[in-house]
Coordinates of C-alpha atoms in Angstrom, one line a residue:
R193 CA -26.2 -1.2 6.2
V194 CA -26.3 -1.3 2.4
D195 CA -26.2 2.3 0.9
N196 CA -24.1 1.9 -2.3
E197 CA -23.5 -0.5 -5.3
F198 CA -20.4 -1.8 -3.7
D199 CA -22.3 -2.8 -0.5
A200 CA -24.9 -4.8 -2.7
R201 CA -22.3 -6.5 -4.4
V202 CA -20.8 -7.7 -1.0
L203 CA -24.5 -8.7 0.0
R204 CA -25.1 -10.7 -3.3
T205 CA -21.8 -12.5 -2.8
Y206 CA -22.4 -13.4 0.8
L207 CA -26.1 -14.7 0.0
S208 CA -24.9 -16.7 -3.0
N209 CA -22.3 -18.6 -0.6
F210 CA -24.5 -19.0 2.2
F211 CA -27.4 -20.1 0.2
N212 CA -27.0 -22.5 -2.6
N213 CA -27.4 -26.0 -3.7
D214 CA -24.3 -27.2 -1.6
T215 CA -25.6 -25.7 1.7
V216 CA -29.3 -26.5 1.5
T217 CA -31.2 -29.6 1.1
V218 CA -32.5 -30.0 -2.5
G219 CA -35.0 -32.7 -2.9
K220 CA -33.4 -35.7 -1.2
K221 CA -29.7 -34.5 -1.6
A222 CA -28.4 -33.5 1.9
P223 CA -26.1 -30.4 2.1
T224 CA -22.5 -30.9 1.5
K225 CA -21.1 -27.8 2.9
Y226 CA -21.4 -26.0 6.2
L227 CA -23.1 -22.8 6.2
G228 CA -20.1 -21.6 8.5
R229 CA -17.5 -23.5 10.7
G230 CA -19.4 -26.0 12.7
I231 CA -22.9 -24.8 11.3
Q232 CA -24.9 -27.0 9.0
L233 CA -28.5 -26.1 8.0
P234 CA -31.2 -28.6 8.9
Q235 CA -32.3 -31.2 6.3
S236 CA -35.7 -30.5 7.2
S237 CA -38.4 -27.8 6.4
A238 CA -39.7 -27.6 10.0
H239 CA -39.7 -24.2 11.6
E240 CA -38.6 -25.2 15.0
D241 CA -35.6 -26.8 13.5
Y242 CA -34.3 -23.4 12.2
T243 CA -35.2 -21.4 15.4
D244 CA -33.4 -24.1 17.5
L245 CA -30.2 -23.7 15.1
I246 CA -30.7 -19.8 15.6
S247 CA -30.8 -20.1 19.4
K248 CA -27.6 -21.9 19.5
L249 CA -25.5 -19.3 17.5
P250 CA -23.0 -17.3 19.5
D251 CA -24.2 -13.6 20.5
E252 CA -21.0 -12.5 18.5
D253 CA -20.5 -13.6 15.1
S254 CA -17.1 -15.1 14.4
P255 CA -15.3 -13.3 11.5
L256 CA -14.6 -16.6 9.8
L257 CA -18.4 -16.9 9.2
F258 CA -18.0 -13.9 6.6
Q259 CA -14.6 -15.5 5.4
L260 CA -12.8 -12.5 7.2
P261 CA -9.5 -13.0 9.3
M262 CA -9.8 -13.4 13.1
N263 CA -7.8 -9.9 13.5
I264 CA -10.4 -7.9 11.4
D265 CA -11.5 -6.1 14.3
R266 CA -8.0 -4.4 14.4
A267 CA -8.5 -3.1 11.0
L268 CA -11.7 -1.9 11.8
Q269 CA -10.8 -0.1 14.9
R270 CA -7.9 1.8 13.0
T271 CA -10.4 2.6 10.2
N272 CA -12.8 4.0 12.8
S273 CA -10.2 5.8 14.5
T274 CA -8.9 7.4 11.4
N275 CA -12.5 8.5 10.4
V276 CA -12.9 10.1 14.0
I277 CA -9.8 11.9 13.7
N278 CA -10.5 13.3 10.2
Q279 CA -14.0 14.5 11.4
L280 CA -12.4 16.4 14.3
K281 CA -10.0 18.1 12.0
L282 CA -13.0 19.2 9.6
L283 CA -14.5 20.6 12.8
S284 CA -11.7 22.3 14.1
V285 CA -11.2 24.0 10.5
S286 CA -14.9 25.0 10.6
I287 CA -14.7 26.5 14.0
D288 CA -11.5 28.6 13.2
G289 CA -13.3 30.4 10.0
G290 CA -12.4 28.4 7.0
S291 CA -9.9 29.3 4.5
R292 CA -9.3 33.2 5.2
F293 CA -5.8 34.0 5.4
N294 CA -4.7 34.9 9.0
R295 CA -1.1 35.6 9.2
E296 CA -0.8 35.0 13.0
K297 CA -2.7 31.9 12.6
W298 CA -0.8 30.6 9.6
A299 CA 2.6 31.1 11.6
Q300 CA 1.4 29.3 14.6
E301 CA -0.2 26.3 13.0
L302 CA 2.1 25.9 10.3
S303 CA 5.7 26.4 12.2
P304 CA 5.9 22.7 13.1
I305 CA 5.7 21.5 9.5
L306 CA 7.9 24.2 8.1
A307 CA 10.2 23.2 11.0
L308 CA 10.2 19.5 10.0
W309 CA 10.9 20.8 6.4
K310 CA 13.7 22.7 7.3
R311 CA 15.5 20.0 9.6
S312 CA 14.9 17.4 7.0
M313 CA 17.1 19.7 4.6
E314 CA 19.4 20.4 6.8
L315 CA 20.3 16.8 7.6
N316 CA 20.1 15.8 3.9
A317 CA 21.5 19.0 2.0
E318 CA 22.7 16.8 -0.7
L319 CA 19.1 16.7 -1.9
L320 CA 18.9 19.9 -2.8
N321 CA 22.5 20.8 -3.7
G322 CA 23.9 17.4 -5.2
K323 CA 23.8 16.5 -8.8
S324 CA 22.0 13.4 -9.8
A325 CA 24.2 10.8 -11.8
P326 CA 24.0 11.1 -15.5
I327 CA 21.8 8.4 -17.2
S328 CA 23.6 6.6 -20.1
D329 CA 21.4 5.1 -23.1
T330 CA 23.3 1.8 -22.8
L331 CA 22.2 0.9 -19.3
P332 CA 19.7 -1.9 -18.8
P333 CA 16.3 -1.2 -17.9
V334 CA 16.7 -1.8 -14.1
D335 CA 19.7 0.3 -13.8
S336 CA 18.1 3.1 -15.7
F337 CA 15.1 3.1 -13.7
V338 CA 17.1 3.6 -10.5
Y339 CA 19.0 6.6 -12.0
M340 CA 15.6 8.2 -13.1
E341 CA 14.0 7.3 -9.8
Q342 CA 16.8 9.3 -8.1
E343 CA 16.3 12.3 -10.4
K344 CA 12.5 12.2 -10.1
G345 CA 13.0 12.3 -6.1
R346 CA 15.3 15.0 -6.1
S347 CA 13.1 17.2 -8.6
I348 CA 10.3 16.6 -6.0
V349 CA 12.4 17.8 -3.0
R350 CA 13.3 20.8 -5.2
A351 CA 9.8 21.5 -5.8
I352 CA 8.4 21.1 -2.4
N353 CA 11.4 23.2 -1.0
T354 CA 10.3 26.2 -3.5
Q355 CA 6.8 25.9 -2.0
M356 CA 7.8 25.8 1.5
M357 CA 10.2 28.6 1.2
A358 CA 7.4 30.7 -0.5
L359 CA 5.2 29.6 2.4
Q360 CA 7.7 30.9 4.9
K361 CA 8.2 34.4 3.3
V362 CA 4.3 35.0 3.1
I363 CA 4.2 34.3 6.6
A364 CA 7.1 36.5 7.3
G365 CA 5.5 39.3 5.2
T366 CA 8.2 39.4 2.5
Q367 CA 6.2 38.1 -0.2
L368 CA 2.8 38.4 -1.5
L369 CA 0.3 35.4 -1.1
T370 CA -0.7 33.9 -4.4
A371 CA -3.6 31.6 -5.2
S372 CA -1.1 28.6 -5.3
I373 CA 0.6 29.4 -2.0
A374 CA -3.0 29.9 -0.5
T375 CA -4.2 26.5 -1.6
I376 CA -1.1 24.8 -0.3
G377 CA -1.3 26.7 3.2
N378 CA -5.1 26.1 3.6
A379 CA -4.5 22.6 2.9
L380 CA -1.9 21.9 5.3
L381 CA -4.0 24.0 8.0
K382 CA -6.4 21.2 7.4
E383 CA -3.7 18.8 7.8
E384 CA -4.2 17.5 4.4
V385 CA -1.5 16.8 2.0
P386 CA -1.9 19.6 -0.7
M387 CA -3.0 18.3 -4.3
K388 CA 0.1 19.5 -5.8
W389 CA 2.3 17.4 -3.6
Q390 CA -0.1 14.3 -4.5
E391 CA 0.4 14.9 -8.1
L392 CA 4.2 14.7 -7.5
W393 CA 4.0 11.6 -5.4
E394 CA 1.1 9.7 -4.3
G395 CA 1.8 9.0 -0.6
P396 CA 0.4 9.1 2.8
E397 CA -2.7 11.2 3.3
E398 CA -1.1 13.2 6.5
P399 CA 1.3 15.9 5.5
F400 CA 3.9 15.1 8.3
S401 CA 4.1 11.2 6.9
W402 CA 4.1 12.3 3.6
I403 CA 7.3 14.5 4.1
R404 CA 9.1 12.0 6.1
N405 CA 8.2 9.0 3.7
M406 CA 9.1 11.1 0.7
V407 CA 12.5 12.4 2.0
S408 CA 13.4 8.8 3.3
R409 CA 12.8 7.4 0.0
V410 CA 14.8 10.0 -1.8
V411 CA 17.8 9.6 0.7
A412 CA 17.6 5.5 0.4
L413 CA 18.0 5.9 -3.5
D414 CA 21.6 6.8 -3.0
G415 CA 22.1 3.5 -1.7
W416 CA 20.4 2.0 -4.7
I417 CA 22.8 4.0 -6.9
E418 CA 25.9 2.6 -5.2
R419 CA 24.5 -0.9 -5.8
V420 CA 23.9 -0.3 -9.5
K421 CA 27.6 0.9 -9.8
S422 CA 28.9 -2.0 -7.9
G423 CA 26.7 -4.5 -10.0
Q424 CA 25.1 -5.7 -6.6
L425 CA 21.6 -4.5 -7.1
L426 CA 19.8 -7.7 -8.0
K427 CA 22.0 -9.6 -5.7
T428 CA 21.2 -8.0 -2.3
P429 CA 17.6 -7.7 -0.8
M430 CA 15.6 -4.8 -2.0
D431 CA 13.0 -2.8 0.0
L432 CA 10.4 -1.6 -2.2
A433 CA 9.4 0.9 0.5
E434 CA 12.5 2.6 -0.6
L435 CA 11.2 3.5 -4.0
L436 CA 8.7 6.2 -5.0
R437 CA 7.2 3.9 -7.9
P438 CA 7.7 0.2 -7.1
E439 CA 5.2 -0.8 -9.8
T440 CA 7.7 0.9 -12.3
F441 CA 10.5 -1.2 -11.0
L442 CA 8.8 -4.5 -11.6
N443 CA 8.1 -3.3 -15.4
A444 CA 11.6 -2.4 -15.7
L445 CA 12.7 -5.9 -14.5
R446 CA 10.0 -7.4 -17.0
Q447 CA 11.6 -5.3 -19.8
Q448 CA 15.2 -6.6 -19.1
T449 CA 14.0 -10.1 -18.8
A450 CA 12.3 -9.8 -22.3
R451 CA 15.6 -8.6 -23.8
T452 CA 17.5 -11.4 -22.1
L453 CA 14.9 -13.9 -23.2
K454 CA 14.4 -12.2 -26.6
I455 CA 10.7 -12.4 -26.6
P456 CA 7.8 -9.6 -26.1
V457 CA 7.2 -8.2 -22.7
D458 CA 3.4 -9.5 -23.2
Q459 CA 4.7 -13.3 -23.4
L460 CA 5.9 -12.9 -19.8
K461 CA 4.4 -13.9 -16.5
L462 CA 5.3 -13.1 -12.8
I463 CA 6.3 -15.6 -10.4
S464 CA 7.4 -15.4 -6.8
S465 CA 8.7 -17.8 -4.0
P466 CA 10.6 -17.6 -0.7
D467 CA 12.8 -20.5 -2.0
M468 CA 15.5 -19.1 -4.6
K469 CA 15.8 -22.7 -6.0
L470 CA 12.3 -22.8 -6.9
M471 CA 13.2 -19.7 -9.4
G472 CA 15.4 -21.9 -11.7
Q473 CA 13.8 -20.8 -15.0
C474 CA 13.9 -17.1 -14.1
P475 CA 16.9 -15.5 -15.8
L476 CA 16.5 -12.4 -13.7
M477 CA 15.1 -12.4 -10.1
A478 CA 14.9 -9.7 -7.6
P479 CA 15.2 -10.6 -3.7
L480 CA 12.8 -8.2 -1.9
S481 CA 12.3 -7.6 1.8
G482 CA 9.8 -5.8 3.6
L483 CA 6.8 -7.1 2.0
Y484 CA 3.5 -7.5 4.0
L485 CA 0.5 -9.7 4.2
Q486 CA -2.8 -8.6 5.5
G487 CA -5.1 -11.0 7.5
C488 CA -2.7 -13.9 7.6
S489 CA 0.7 -14.9 8.3
F490 CA 3.5 -17.0 6.3
E491 CA 5.3 -19.3 8.3
G492 CA 7.3 -22.4 7.0
G493 CA 6.5 -21.7 3.3
R494 CA 2.7 -21.7 4.3
L495 CA 0.0 -19.3 4.5
Q496 CA -1.4 -19.4 8.3
E497 CA -4.7 -17.9 9.7
A498 CA -3.9 -15.0 11.7
S499 CA -5.0 -15.1 15.5
S500 CA -7.3 -12.5 16.8
E501 CA -4.4 -10.8 18.6
A502 CA -2.2 -10.7 15.5
P503 CA -1.1 -7.2 13.8
T504 CA -3.1 -6.3 10.8
V505 CA -0.2 -6.6 8.4
L506 CA 2.7 -9.0 8.9
N507 CA 6.1 -9.2 7.4
I508 CA 6.6 -12.2 5.2
G509 CA 10.6 -12.0 5.2
K510 CA 12.8 -12.2 2.2
F511 CA 11.0 -13.2 -1.1
F512 CA 12.2 -13.5 -4.7
V513 CA 10.1 -12.3 -7.6
G514 CA 10.8 -12.5 -11.4
W515 CA 9.5 -12.9 -14.9
I516 CA 9.5 -15.9 -17.0
A517 CA 7.8 -17.0 -20.4
K518 CA 4.0 -17.6 -20.1
D519 CA 4.6 -21.3 -21.1
G520 CA 7.3 -21.9 -18.3
Q521 CA 7.0 -23.9 -15.4
D522 CA 5.5 -22.1 -12.3
P523 CA 7.6 -22.7 -8.9
Y524 CA 4.4 -24.5 -7.4
P525 CA 1.6 -26.4 -9.1
P526 CA -1.8 -24.6 -9.2
S527 CA -3.1 -27.1 -6.7
D528 CA -0.4 -25.7 -4.0
S529 CA -0.5 -22.0 -4.7
V530 CA -3.1 -19.2 -4.4
A531 CA -2.9 -15.5 -5.5
V532 CA -2.6 -13.0 -2.5
P533 CA -2.0 -9.3 -2.5
L534 CA 1.4 -8.0 -0.9
Y535 CA 1.9 -4.7 0.5
A536 CA 5.2 -2.7 0.3
T537 CA 4.4 -0.5 3.4
T538 CA 2.1 -1.2 6.5
T539 CA 0.0 1.8 5.4

């Protein structure tokens, strides 16, 4: 179904890939490319040749025909399941009477997430009571980022704690319901992450997952602080899923590299490799763990096609990233490399 501009762009891309001078007969020039794996268009203009080809096509199209990984059905099933769950949530809210305040209903339906927050704070009391380490102006950019990330994380925890305590007091009848708390409560009733939370940190779309992921990251940042103090941060594998702003970490690494090389930051380019020896021109490199590929696997230093039974995302193991001058030599020649997206989480 084509019902928006994005769908139309996809359709045009497929048409240009399937029907061009390389896949169809032009004059006396035979096709040089297959329409799909094992599928070549006839070199004649006879109608029966084309109907014969169509009759031999399988009942179900292979994902490879549309340049998709063999395990694309798994991603589709997960997307469809998510859509069904979201529709059921909306139906439940509609049946229950929308956003009118009902203290008994709020107490019953919000008690699980309030209990999760209370338990998380009991297990990690230092997030509320502890003090963040002071930030020195003389610290290099990467170290400064870690300290600022810890402070940002703890400020988020304090903000959410204030809102959750107010929500609990409203349910208990010891505090008046304000428009702000009503907005947060109604969002949680619909099992949505409140907009105020997303403005603090853009995480998962489900409230329980959002809380668990946010708290686990803020807790993990204490370990990053210890590695900064011991000078081991860039010497040990780092999981970007433990950060609230992984892209800012890469920018901090870029700034620190620019200072080391004494060149502007816009004169740097990002390189990566699973082999540290190939990162020789990189003055500062970050060993990363917990990176994921979608639609393929990475084995023996090469990309491999994913099987139909493979998970939708696969861990690629330890990887090194860093910045070098734009005129520096890449770890691999262009003919042996390809740009692919990497993910810090499985969601």
